[in-house]
C-alpha positions as a printed Julia matrix, in Angstrom:
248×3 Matrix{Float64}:
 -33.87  -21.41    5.64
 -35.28  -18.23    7.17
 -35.92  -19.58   10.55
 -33.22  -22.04   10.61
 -31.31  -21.31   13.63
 -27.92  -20.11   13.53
 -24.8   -20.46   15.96
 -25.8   -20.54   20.06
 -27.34  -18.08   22.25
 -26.21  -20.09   25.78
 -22.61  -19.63   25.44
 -20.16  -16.88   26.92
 -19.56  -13.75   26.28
 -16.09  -13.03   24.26
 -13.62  -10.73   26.45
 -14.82   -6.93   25.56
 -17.49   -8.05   23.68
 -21.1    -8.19   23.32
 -21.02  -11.07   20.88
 -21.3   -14.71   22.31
 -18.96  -17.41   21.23
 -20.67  -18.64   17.95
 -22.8   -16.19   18.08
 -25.26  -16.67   15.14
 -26.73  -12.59   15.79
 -23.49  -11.44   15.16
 -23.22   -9.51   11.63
 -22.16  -11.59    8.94
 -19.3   -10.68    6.35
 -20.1    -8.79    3.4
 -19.92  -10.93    0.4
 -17.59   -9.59   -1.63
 -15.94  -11.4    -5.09
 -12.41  -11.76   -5.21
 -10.23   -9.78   -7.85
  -7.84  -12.13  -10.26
  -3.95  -12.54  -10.24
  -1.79   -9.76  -13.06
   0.26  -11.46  -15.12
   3.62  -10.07  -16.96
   1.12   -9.13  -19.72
  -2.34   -8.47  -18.05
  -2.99   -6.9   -14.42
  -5.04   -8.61  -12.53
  -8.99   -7.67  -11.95
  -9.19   -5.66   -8.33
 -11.92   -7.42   -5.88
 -15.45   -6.28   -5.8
 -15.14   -3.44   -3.04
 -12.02   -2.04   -3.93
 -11.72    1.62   -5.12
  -9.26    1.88   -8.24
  -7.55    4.61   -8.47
  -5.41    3.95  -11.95
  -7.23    0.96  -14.66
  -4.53    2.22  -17.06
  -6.74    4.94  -19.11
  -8.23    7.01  -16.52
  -6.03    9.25  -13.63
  -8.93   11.61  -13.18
  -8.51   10.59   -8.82
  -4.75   11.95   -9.09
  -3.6    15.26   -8.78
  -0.45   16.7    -9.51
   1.09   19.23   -6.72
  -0.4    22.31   -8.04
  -4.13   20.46   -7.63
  -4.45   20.01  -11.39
  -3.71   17.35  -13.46
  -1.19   14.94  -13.48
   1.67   15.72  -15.92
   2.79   12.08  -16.37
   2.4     9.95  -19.61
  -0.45    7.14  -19.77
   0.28    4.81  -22.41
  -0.05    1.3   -23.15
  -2.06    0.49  -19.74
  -0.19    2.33  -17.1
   1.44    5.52  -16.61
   5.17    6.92  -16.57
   7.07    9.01  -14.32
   7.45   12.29  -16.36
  11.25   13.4   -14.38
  10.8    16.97  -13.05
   6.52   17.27  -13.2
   6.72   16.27   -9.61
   5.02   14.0    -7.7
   1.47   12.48   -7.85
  -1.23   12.13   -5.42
  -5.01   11.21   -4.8
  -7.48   13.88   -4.28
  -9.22   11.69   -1.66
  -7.28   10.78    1.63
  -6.9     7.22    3.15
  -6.39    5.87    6.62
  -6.53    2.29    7.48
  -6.44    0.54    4.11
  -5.02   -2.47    1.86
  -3.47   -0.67   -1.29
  -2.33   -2.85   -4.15
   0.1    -1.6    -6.94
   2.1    -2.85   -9.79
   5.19   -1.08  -10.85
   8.12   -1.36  -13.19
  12.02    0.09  -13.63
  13.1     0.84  -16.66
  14.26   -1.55  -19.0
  17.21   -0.04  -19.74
  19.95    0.5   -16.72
  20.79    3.95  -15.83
  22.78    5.14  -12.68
  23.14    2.75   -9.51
  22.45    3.0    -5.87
  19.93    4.95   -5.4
  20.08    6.32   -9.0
  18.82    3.58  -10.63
  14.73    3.34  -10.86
  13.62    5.38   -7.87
  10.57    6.11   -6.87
   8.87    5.5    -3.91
   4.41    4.94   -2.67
   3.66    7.21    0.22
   0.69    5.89    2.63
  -0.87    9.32    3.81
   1.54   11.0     1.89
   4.25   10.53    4.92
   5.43    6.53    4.87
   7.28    5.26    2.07
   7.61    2.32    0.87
  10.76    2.36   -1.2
  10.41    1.98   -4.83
  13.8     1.31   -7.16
  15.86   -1.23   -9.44
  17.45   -3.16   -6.68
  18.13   -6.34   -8.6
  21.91   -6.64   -8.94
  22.03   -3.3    -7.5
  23.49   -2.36   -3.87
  22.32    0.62   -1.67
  21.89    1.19    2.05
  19.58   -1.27    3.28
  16.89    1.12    4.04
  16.82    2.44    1.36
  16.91   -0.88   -1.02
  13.12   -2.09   -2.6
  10.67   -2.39   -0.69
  12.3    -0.66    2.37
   9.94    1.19    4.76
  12.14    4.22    3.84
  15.32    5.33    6.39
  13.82    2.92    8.8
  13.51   -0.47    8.46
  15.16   -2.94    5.41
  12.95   -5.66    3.95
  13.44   -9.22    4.9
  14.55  -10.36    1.66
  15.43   -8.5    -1.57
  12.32  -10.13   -4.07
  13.13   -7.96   -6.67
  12.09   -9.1   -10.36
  14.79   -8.08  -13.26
  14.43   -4.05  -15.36
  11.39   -3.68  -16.93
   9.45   -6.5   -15.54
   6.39   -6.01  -13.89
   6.62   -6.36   -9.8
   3.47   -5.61   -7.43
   3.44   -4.56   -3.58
   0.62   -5.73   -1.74
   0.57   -2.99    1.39
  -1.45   -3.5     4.6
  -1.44    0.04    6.31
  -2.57    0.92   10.24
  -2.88    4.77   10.9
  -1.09    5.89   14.01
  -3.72    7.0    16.43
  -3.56   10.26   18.31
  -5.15   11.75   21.39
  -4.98   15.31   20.84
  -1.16   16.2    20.15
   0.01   12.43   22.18
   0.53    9.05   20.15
  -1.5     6.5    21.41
  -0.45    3.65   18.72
   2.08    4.25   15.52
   1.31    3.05   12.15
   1.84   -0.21   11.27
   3.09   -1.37    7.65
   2.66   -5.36    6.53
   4.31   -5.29    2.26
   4.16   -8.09    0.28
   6.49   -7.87   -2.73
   5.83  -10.14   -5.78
   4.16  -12.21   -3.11
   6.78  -12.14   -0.37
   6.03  -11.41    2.73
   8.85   -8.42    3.27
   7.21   -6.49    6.28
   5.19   -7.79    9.03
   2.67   -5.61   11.12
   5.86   -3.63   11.53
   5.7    -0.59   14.18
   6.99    3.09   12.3
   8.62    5.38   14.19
   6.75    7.85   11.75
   6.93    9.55    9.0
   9.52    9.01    6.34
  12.12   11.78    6.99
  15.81   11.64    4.79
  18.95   11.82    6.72
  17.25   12.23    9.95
  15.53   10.37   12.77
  11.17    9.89   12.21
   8.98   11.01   14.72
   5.5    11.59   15.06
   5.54   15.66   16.13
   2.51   16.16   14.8
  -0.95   14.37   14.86
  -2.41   13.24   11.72
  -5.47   11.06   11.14
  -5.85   10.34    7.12
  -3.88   11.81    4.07
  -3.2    11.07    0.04
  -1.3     7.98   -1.52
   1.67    9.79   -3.22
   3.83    8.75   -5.93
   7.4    10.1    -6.09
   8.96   11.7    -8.95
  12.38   10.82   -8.41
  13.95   11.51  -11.91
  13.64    8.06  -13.22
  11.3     6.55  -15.88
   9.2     4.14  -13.39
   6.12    3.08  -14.58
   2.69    2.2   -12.7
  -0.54    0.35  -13.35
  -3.26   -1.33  -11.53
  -4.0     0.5    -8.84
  -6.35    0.1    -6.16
  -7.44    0.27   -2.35
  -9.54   -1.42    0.13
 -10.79    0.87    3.16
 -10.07   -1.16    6.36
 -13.17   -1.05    8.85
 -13.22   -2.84   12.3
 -14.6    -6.37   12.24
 -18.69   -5.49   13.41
 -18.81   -2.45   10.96
């Protein structure tokens, strides 16, 4: 099998490329082994080259905003919003990356609009994707689940009933920046309890409240954040894929 030979070495080259068309020198795809779906009662097992950052037990890779530890409550396999001890985030910075992470409103309804099971997952601790109890439950588009945050409403409101558990699957491009000018935004792709709600979707930068984004100042990696938004929202099954280029 050693010296079978693999793919051509007479065809042309692809545009920008030094790879042939079926190339068979061409790196081959790490081999990876796939993680397993959650259910209401179980999460799911993260794939093999995923970096979790909550199992349910341990939130030693979270900080709280003083650097220290997290003042939220882990219980039962994921961990609660603890109203007024602030908001989370990892001590390691992201760029490029596929995040997956399961989340829950409380069970019993407080509040509506955006009173009601708030929260919200910030890529690089700027872009948020719009966490709260939107299930018989009107706000300003933007603003409803899953929005990319004062920008951009989700296709479709997917949202599972109070207390049950929901996931967002998050597919995140860092802007890119020569010196102090934008070369490309960030792009944001969210899957919500499987539905495709965002696609590749251009940001016109970071979330900002009651204002227009922009990107006034350059910024190449940065935290996943949790909000503390007052409300009892709870979290589990956390993890992240670092996105390389294709040949890496």
């Amino acid at each position: 099998m050693a010296d079978r030979k693999i793919g051509y070495d007479d065809t042309p080259f692809l545009p920008n490329s030094t790879w042939r068309v079926h190339d068979g020198k061409r790196p081959q795809p790490r081999v990876i082994v796939p993680g397993t779906f959650s259910t209401p009662e179980t999460p799911g097992l993260p794939p093999s080259d995923a970096i979790v950052l909550f199992d349910g037990k341990d939130a030693s890779k979270w900080a709280g905003g003083d650097g220290g530890a997290i003042k939220w409550k882990i219980e039962n396999g994921y961990m609660e919003v603890t109203p007024g001890s602030g908001g989370i985030q990892t001590r390691d910075e992201f760029a490029d990356c596929q995040l997956h992470i399961e989340w829950a409103a409380p069970s019993v309804i407080k509040g509506e609009d955006q009173g009601r099971g708030n929260s919200g997952v910030f890529l690089m601790g700027r872009y948020e994707i719009q966490v709260l109890d939107c299930y018989n439950n009107l706000t300003y588009p933007d603003g409803t689940t899953g929005a990319i945050y004062g920008q951009y409403p989700p296709l479709v409101n997917a949202c599972r009933k109070p207390g049950e558990w929901q996931s967002y699957d998050i597919f995140f491009v860092a802007p890119k920046f020569d010196g102090d000018n934008l070369i490309s935004p960030a792009y944001i792709t969210v899957v919500h309890n499987g539905i495709l709600i965002h696609h590749h979707q251009p940001a016109l930068g970071p979330t900002g409240h009651r204002s227009v984004p922009s990107y006034s100042s350059p910024h190449s990696k940065g935290p996943l954040a949790l909000q503390d938004h007052g409300d009892l929202v709870r979290y589990r099954n956390i993890w992240i894929r670092v996105l390389k280029g294709y040949d890496e």
